[in-house]
PDB file of C-alpha atoms in Angstrom:
ATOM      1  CA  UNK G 264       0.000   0.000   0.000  1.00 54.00           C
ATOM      2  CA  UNK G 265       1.302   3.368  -1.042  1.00 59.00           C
ATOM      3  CA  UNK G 266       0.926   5.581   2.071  1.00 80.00           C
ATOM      4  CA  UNK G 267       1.064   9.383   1.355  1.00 91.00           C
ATOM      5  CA  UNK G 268       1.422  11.344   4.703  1.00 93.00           C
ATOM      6  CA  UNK G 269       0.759  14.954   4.605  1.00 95.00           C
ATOM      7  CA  UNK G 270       1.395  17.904   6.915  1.00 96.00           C
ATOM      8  CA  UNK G 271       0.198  19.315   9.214  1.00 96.00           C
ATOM      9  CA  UNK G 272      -2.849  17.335   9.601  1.00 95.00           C
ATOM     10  CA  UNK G 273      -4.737  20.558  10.943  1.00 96.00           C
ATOM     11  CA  UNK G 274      -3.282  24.252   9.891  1.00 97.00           C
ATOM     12  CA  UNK G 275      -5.321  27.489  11.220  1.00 97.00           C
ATOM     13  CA  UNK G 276      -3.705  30.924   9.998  1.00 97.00           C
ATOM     14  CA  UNK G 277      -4.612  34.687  10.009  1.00 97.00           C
ATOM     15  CA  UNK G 278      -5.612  36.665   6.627  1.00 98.00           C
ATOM     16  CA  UNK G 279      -2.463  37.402   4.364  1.00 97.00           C
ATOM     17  CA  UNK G 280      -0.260  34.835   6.119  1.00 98.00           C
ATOM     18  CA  UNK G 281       2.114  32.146   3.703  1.00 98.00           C
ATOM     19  CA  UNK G 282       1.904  28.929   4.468  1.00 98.00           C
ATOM     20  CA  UNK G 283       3.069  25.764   3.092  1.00 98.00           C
ATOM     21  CA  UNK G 284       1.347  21.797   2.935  1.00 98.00           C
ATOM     22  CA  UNK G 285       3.714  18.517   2.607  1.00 97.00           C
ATOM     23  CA  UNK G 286       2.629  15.381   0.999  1.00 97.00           C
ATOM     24  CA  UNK G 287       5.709  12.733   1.147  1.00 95.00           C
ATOM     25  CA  UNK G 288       6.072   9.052   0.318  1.00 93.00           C
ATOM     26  CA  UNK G 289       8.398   6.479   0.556  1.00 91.00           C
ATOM     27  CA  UNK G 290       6.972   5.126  -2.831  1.00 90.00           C
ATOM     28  CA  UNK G 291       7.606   6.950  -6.831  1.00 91.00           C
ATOM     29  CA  UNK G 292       4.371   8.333  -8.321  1.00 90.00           C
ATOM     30  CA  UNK G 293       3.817   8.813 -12.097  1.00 88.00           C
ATOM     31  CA  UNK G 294       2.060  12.314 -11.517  1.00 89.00           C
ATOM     32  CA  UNK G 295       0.415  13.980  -8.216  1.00 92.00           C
ATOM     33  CA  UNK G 296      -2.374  15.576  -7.702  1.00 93.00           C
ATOM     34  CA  UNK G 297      -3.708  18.271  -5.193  1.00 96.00           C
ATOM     35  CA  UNK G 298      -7.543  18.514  -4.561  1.00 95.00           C
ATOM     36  CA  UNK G 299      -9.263  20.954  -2.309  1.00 97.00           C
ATOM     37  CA  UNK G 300     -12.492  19.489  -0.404  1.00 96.00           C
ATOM     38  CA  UNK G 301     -15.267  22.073   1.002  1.00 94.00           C
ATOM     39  CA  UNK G 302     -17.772  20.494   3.698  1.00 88.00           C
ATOM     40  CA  UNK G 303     -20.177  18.540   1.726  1.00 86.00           C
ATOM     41  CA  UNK G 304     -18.785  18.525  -1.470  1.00 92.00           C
ATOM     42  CA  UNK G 305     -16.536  16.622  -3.499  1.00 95.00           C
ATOM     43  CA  UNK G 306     -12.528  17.341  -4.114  1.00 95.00           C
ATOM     44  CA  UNK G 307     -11.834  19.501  -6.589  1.00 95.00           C
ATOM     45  CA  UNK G 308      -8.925  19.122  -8.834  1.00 93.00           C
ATOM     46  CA  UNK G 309      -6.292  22.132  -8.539  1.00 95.00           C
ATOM     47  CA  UNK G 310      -3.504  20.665 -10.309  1.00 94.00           C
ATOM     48  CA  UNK G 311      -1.152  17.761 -11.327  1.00 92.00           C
ATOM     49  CA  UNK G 312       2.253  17.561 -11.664  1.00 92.00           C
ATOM     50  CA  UNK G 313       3.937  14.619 -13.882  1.00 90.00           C
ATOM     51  CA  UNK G 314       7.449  15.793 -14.288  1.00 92.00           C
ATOM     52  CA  UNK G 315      10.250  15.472 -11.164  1.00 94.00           C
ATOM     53  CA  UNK G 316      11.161  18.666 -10.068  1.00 95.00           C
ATOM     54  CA  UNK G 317       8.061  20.188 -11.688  1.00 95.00           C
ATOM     55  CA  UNK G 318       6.718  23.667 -10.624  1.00 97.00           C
ATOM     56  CA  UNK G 319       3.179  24.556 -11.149  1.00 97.00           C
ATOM     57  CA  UNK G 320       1.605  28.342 -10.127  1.00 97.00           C
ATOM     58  CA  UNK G 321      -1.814  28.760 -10.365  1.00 95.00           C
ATOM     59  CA  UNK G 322      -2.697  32.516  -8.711  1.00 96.00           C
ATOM     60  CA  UNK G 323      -0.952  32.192  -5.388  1.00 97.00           C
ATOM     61  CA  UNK G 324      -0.940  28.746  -5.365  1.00 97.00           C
ATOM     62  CA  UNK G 325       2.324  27.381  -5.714  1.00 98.00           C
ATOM     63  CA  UNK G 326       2.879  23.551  -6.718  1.00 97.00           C
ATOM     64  CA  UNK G 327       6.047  21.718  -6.984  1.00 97.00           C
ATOM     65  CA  UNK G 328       7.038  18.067  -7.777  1.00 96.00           C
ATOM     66  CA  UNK G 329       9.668  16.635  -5.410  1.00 96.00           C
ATOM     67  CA  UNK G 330      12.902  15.583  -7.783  1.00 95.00           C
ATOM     68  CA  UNK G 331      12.550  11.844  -7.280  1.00 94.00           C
ATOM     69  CA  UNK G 332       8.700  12.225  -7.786  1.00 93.00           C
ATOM     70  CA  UNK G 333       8.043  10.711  -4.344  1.00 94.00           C
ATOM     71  CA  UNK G 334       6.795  14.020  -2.670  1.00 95.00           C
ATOM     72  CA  UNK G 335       5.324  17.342  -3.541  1.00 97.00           C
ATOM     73  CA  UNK G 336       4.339  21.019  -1.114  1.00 97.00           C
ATOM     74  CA  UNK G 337       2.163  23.261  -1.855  1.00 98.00           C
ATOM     75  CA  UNK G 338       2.656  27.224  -1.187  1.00 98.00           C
ATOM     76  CA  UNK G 339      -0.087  29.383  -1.004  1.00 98.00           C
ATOM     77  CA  UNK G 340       0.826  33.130  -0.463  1.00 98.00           C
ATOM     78  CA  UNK G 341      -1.447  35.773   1.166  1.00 98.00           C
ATOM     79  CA  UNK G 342      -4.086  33.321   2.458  1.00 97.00           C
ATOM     80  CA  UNK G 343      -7.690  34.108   2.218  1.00 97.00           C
ATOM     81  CA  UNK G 344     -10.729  33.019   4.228  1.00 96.00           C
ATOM     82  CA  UNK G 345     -11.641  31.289   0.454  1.00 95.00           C
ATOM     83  CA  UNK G 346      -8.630  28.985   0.667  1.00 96.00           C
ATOM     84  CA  UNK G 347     -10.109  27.313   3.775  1.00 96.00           C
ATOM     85  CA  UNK G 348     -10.641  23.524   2.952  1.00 97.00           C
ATOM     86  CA  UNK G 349      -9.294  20.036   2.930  1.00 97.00           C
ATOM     87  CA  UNK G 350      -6.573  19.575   1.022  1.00 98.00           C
ATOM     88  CA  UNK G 351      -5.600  16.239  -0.707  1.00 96.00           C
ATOM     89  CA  UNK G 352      -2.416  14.949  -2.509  1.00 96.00           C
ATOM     90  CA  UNK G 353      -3.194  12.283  -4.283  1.00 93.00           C
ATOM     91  CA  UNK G 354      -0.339  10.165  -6.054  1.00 90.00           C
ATOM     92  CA  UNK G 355      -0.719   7.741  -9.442  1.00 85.00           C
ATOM     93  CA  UNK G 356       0.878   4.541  -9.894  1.00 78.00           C
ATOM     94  CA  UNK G 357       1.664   2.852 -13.099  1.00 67.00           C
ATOM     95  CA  UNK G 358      -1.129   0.699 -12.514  1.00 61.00           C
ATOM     96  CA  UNK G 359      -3.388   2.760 -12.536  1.00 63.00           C
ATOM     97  CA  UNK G 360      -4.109   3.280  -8.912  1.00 71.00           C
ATOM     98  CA  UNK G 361      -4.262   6.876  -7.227  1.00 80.00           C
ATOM     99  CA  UNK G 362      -3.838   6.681  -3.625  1.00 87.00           C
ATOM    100  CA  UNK G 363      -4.857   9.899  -1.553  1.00 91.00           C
ATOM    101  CA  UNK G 364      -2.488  11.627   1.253  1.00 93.00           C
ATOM    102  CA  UNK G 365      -4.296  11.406   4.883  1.00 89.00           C
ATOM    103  CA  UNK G 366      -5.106  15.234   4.403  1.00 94.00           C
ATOM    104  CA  UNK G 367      -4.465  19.046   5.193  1.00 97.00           C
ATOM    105  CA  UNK G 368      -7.107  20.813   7.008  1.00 96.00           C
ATOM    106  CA  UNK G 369      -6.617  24.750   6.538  1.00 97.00           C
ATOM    107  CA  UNK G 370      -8.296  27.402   8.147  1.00 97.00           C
ATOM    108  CA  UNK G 371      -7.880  30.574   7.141  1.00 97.00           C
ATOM    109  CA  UNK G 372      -9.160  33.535  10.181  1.00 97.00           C
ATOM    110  CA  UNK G 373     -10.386  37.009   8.516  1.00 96.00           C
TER     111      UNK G 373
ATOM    112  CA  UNK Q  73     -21.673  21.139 -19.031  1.00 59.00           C
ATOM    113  CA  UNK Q  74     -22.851  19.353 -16.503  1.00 73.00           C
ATOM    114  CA  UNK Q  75     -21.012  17.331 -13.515  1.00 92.00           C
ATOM    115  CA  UNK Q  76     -21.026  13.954 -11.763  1.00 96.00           C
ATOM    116  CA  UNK Q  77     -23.832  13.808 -10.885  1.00 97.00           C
ATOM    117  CA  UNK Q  78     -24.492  11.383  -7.635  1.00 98.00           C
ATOM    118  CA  UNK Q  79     -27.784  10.212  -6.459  1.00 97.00           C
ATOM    119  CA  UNK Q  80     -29.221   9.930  -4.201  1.00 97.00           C
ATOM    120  CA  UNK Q  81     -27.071  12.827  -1.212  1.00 97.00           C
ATOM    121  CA  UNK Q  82     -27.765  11.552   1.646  1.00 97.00           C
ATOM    122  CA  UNK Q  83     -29.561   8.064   3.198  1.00 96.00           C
ATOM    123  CA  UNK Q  84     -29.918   6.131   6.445  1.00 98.00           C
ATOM    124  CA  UNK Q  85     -30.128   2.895   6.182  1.00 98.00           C
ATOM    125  CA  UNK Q  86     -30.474  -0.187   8.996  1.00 98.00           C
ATOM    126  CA  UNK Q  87     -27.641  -2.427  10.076  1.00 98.00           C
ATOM    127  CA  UNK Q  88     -27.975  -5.759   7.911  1.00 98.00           C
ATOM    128  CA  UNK Q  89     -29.915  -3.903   4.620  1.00 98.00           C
ATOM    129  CA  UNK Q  90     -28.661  -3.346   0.877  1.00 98.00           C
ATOM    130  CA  UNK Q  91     -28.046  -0.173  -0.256  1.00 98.00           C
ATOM    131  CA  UNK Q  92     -27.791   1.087  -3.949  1.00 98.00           C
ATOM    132  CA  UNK Q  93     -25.636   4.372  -5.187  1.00 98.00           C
ATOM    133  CA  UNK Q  94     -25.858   5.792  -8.613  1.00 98.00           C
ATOM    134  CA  UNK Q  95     -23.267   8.513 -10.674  1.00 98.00           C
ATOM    135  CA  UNK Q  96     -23.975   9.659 -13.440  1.00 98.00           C
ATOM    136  CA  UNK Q  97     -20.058  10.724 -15.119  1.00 96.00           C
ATOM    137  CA  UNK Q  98     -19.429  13.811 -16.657  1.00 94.00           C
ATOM    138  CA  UNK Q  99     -20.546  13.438 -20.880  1.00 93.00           C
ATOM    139  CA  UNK Q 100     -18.113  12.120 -23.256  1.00 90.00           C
ATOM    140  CA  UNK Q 101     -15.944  10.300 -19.719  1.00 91.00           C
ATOM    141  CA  UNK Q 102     -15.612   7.089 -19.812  1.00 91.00           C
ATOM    142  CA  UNK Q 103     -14.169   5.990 -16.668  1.00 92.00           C
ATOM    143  CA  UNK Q 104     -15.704   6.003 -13.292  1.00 94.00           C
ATOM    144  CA  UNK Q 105     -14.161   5.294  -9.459  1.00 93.00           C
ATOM    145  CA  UNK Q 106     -15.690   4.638  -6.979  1.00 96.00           C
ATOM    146  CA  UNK Q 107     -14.339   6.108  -3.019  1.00 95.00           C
ATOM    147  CA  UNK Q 108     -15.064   5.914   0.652  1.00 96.00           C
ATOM    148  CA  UNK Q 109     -14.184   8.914   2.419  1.00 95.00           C
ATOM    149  CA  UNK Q 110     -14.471   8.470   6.628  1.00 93.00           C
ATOM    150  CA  UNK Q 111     -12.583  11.028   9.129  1.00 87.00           C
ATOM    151  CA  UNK Q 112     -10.098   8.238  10.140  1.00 83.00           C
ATOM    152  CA  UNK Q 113      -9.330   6.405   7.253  1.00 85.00           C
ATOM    153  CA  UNK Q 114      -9.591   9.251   4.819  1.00 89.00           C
ATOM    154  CA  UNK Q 115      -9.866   8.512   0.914  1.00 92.00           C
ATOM    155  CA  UNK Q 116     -10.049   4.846   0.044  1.00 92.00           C
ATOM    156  CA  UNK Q 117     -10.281   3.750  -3.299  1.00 91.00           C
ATOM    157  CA  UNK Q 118     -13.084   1.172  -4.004  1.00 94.00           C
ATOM    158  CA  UNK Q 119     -12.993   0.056  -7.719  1.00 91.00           C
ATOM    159  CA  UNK Q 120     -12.897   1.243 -11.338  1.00 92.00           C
ATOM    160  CA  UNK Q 121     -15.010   0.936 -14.396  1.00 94.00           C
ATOM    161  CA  UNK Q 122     -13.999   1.667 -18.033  1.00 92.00           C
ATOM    162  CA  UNK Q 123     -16.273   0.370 -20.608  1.00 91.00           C
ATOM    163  CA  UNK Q 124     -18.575  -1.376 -18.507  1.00 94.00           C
ATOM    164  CA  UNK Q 125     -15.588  -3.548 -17.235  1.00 94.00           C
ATOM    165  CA  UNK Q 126     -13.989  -3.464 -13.627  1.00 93.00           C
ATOM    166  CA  UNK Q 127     -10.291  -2.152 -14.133  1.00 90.00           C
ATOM    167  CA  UNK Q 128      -9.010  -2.023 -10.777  1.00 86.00           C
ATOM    168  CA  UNK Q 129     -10.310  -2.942  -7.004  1.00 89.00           C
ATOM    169  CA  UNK Q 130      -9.695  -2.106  -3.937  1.00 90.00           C
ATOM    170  CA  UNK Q 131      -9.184  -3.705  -0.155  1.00 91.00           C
ATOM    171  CA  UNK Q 132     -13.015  -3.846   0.271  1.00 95.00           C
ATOM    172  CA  UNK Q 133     -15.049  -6.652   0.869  1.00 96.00           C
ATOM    173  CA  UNK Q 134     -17.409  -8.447  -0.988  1.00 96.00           C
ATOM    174  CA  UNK Q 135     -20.086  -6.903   0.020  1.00 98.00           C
ATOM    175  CA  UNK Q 136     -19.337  -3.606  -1.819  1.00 98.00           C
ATOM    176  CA  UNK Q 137     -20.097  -4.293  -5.243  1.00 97.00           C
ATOM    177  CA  UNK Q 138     -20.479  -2.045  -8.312  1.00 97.00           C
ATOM    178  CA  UNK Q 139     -21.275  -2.185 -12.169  1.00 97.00           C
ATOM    179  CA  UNK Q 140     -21.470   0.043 -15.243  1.00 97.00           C
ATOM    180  CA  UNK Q 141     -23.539   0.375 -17.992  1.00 97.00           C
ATOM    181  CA  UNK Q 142     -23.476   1.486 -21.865  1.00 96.00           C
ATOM    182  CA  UNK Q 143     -23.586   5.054 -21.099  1.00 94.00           C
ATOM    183  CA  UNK Q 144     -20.895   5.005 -18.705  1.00 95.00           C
ATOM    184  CA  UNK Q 145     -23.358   5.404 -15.789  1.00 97.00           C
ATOM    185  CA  UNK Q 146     -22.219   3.628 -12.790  1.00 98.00           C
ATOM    186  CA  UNK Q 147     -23.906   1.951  -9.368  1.00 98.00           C
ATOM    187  CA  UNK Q 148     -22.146   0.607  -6.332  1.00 98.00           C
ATOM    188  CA  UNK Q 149     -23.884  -1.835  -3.969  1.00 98.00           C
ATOM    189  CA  UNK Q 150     -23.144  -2.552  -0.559  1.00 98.00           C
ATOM    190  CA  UNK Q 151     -25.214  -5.661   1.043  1.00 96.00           C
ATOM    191  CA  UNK Q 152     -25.264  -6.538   4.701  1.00 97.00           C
ATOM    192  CA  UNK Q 153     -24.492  -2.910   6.123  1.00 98.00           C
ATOM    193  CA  UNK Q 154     -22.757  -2.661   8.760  1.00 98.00           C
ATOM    194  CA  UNK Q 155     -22.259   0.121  11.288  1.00 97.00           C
ATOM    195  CA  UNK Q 156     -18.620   1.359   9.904  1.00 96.00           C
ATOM    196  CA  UNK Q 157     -20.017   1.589   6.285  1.00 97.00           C
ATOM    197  CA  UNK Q 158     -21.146   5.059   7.670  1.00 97.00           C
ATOM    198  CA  UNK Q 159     -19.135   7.171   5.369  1.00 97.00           C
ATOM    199  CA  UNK Q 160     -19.182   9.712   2.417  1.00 97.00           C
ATOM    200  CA  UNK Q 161     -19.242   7.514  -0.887  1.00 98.00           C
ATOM    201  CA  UNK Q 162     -17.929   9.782  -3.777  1.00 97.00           C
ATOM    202  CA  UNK Q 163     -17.936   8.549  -7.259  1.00 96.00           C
ATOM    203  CA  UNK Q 164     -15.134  10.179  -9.838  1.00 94.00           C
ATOM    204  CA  UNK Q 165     -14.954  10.236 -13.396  1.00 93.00           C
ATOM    205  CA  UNK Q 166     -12.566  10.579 -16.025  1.00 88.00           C
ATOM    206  CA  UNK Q 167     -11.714  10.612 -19.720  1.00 85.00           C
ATOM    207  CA  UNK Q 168      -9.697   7.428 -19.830  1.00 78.00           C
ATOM    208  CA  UNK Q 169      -8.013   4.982 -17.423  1.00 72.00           C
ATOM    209  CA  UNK Q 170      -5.277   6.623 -16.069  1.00 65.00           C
ATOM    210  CA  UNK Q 171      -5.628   9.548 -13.804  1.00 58.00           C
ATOM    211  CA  UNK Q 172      -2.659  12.038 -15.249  1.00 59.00           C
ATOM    212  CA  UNK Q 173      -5.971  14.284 -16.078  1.00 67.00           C
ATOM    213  CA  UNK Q 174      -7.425  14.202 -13.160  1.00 73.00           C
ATOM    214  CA  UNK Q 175     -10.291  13.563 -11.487  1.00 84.00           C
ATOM    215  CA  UNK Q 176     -13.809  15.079 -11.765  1.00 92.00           C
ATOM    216  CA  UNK Q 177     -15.909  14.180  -8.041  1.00 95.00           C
ATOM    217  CA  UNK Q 178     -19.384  14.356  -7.487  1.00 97.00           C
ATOM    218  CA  UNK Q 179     -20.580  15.899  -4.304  1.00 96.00           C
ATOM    219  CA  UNK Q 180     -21.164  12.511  -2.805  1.00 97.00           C
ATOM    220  CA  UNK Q 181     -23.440  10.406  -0.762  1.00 98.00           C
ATOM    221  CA  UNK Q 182     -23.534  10.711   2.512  1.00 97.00           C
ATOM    222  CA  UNK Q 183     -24.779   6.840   3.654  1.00 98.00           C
ATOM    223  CA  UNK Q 184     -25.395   6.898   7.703  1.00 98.00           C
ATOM    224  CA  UNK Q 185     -25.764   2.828   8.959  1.00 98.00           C
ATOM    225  CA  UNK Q 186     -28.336   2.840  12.371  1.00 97.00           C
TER     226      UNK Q 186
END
């Protein structure tokens, strides 16, 4: 079983702050992916990331691929109260399996 | 266009009953997962379906079950229920096998086992 740990499990910031998620593995993936999850809906797909050493903006979201493709962070800069959500790495096998990280849970305080 | 579309959102069911979930993929997607969400075990990956053929499965039991037909719609079955089945079922679809597009999630069904 491909275990993807992520941290910190729980994250709870002011307005404006930086901050910055880990997802690592002992295991290679073929991509990543990061999802963000709002109560009572489904993850949403922010980005993947295929290529080791790979480094993906989107706004002030900041993704990067860890060189031996077995981990990934993800920045955000200037945090808003919209950013607050689960947030999921989730890494792809060769075989076709994605296995999802154990979670980021970000609060951001106006 | 529209998005996965899961039926029904939420249900309570009875320890020892069936219980049937529907997802309807995004049009023109092919593929459709199946996953158990819970607070303590997080995302767990149930099985696959590409052209009306399971592609992959997960550690689950027998008693979750799923199928798809022509149109790429999809069900999942779980007989027996037990208490710990209590979880957030979310259905996924994409293009192809593979998942180097990504994902598209419904908003889930929340199943609660009494």
């Amino acid at each position: 079983t491909q275990l993807l740990e992520q941290s910190p499990q729980f994250l709870s910031i002011q307005e404006g702050e930086n901050l910055t998620v880990y997802c690592n593995s002992s295991s290679v993936f073929s991509s990543l992916q990061w999802y963000r999850q709002e109560p009572g809906e489904g993850p949403v797909l922010l980005v993947t990331v295929v290529t080791g050493g790979e480094v993906k903006k989107l706004k002030r979201l900041t993704f990067q691929f860890g060189d031996a493709r077995k981990d990934s962070s993800l920045h955000i800069t200037a945090a808003q109260p919209g950013d607050t959500g689960l947030y999921l790495c989730a890494g792809a096998t060769g075989a076709n399996n994605l296995f999802f990280g154990t979670g980021t849970r970000l609060t951001v305080i106006p | 266009k529209a998005g996965v579309t899961q039926t029904p959102r939420y249900l309570i069911k009875t320890r020892g009953q069936q219980v049937t979930l529907s997802c309807s993929p995004i049009s023109g997607h092919r593929s459709v997962s199946w996953y158990q969400q819970t607070p303590g075990q997080g995302l767990q990956f149930l099985f696959e379906y590409f052209s009306e053929t399971q592609r992959n499965k997960g550690n689950f039991p027998g008693r979750f079950s799923g199928r798809q037909f022509s149109n790429s719609r999809s069900e999942m079955n779980v007989s027996t229920l037990e208490l710990g089945d209590s979880a957030l079922y979310l259905c996924a679809s994409s293009l192809a096998l593979g998942q180097l597009d990504g994902y598209t999630f419904g908003s889930g069904t929340r199943l609660t086992v009494v």
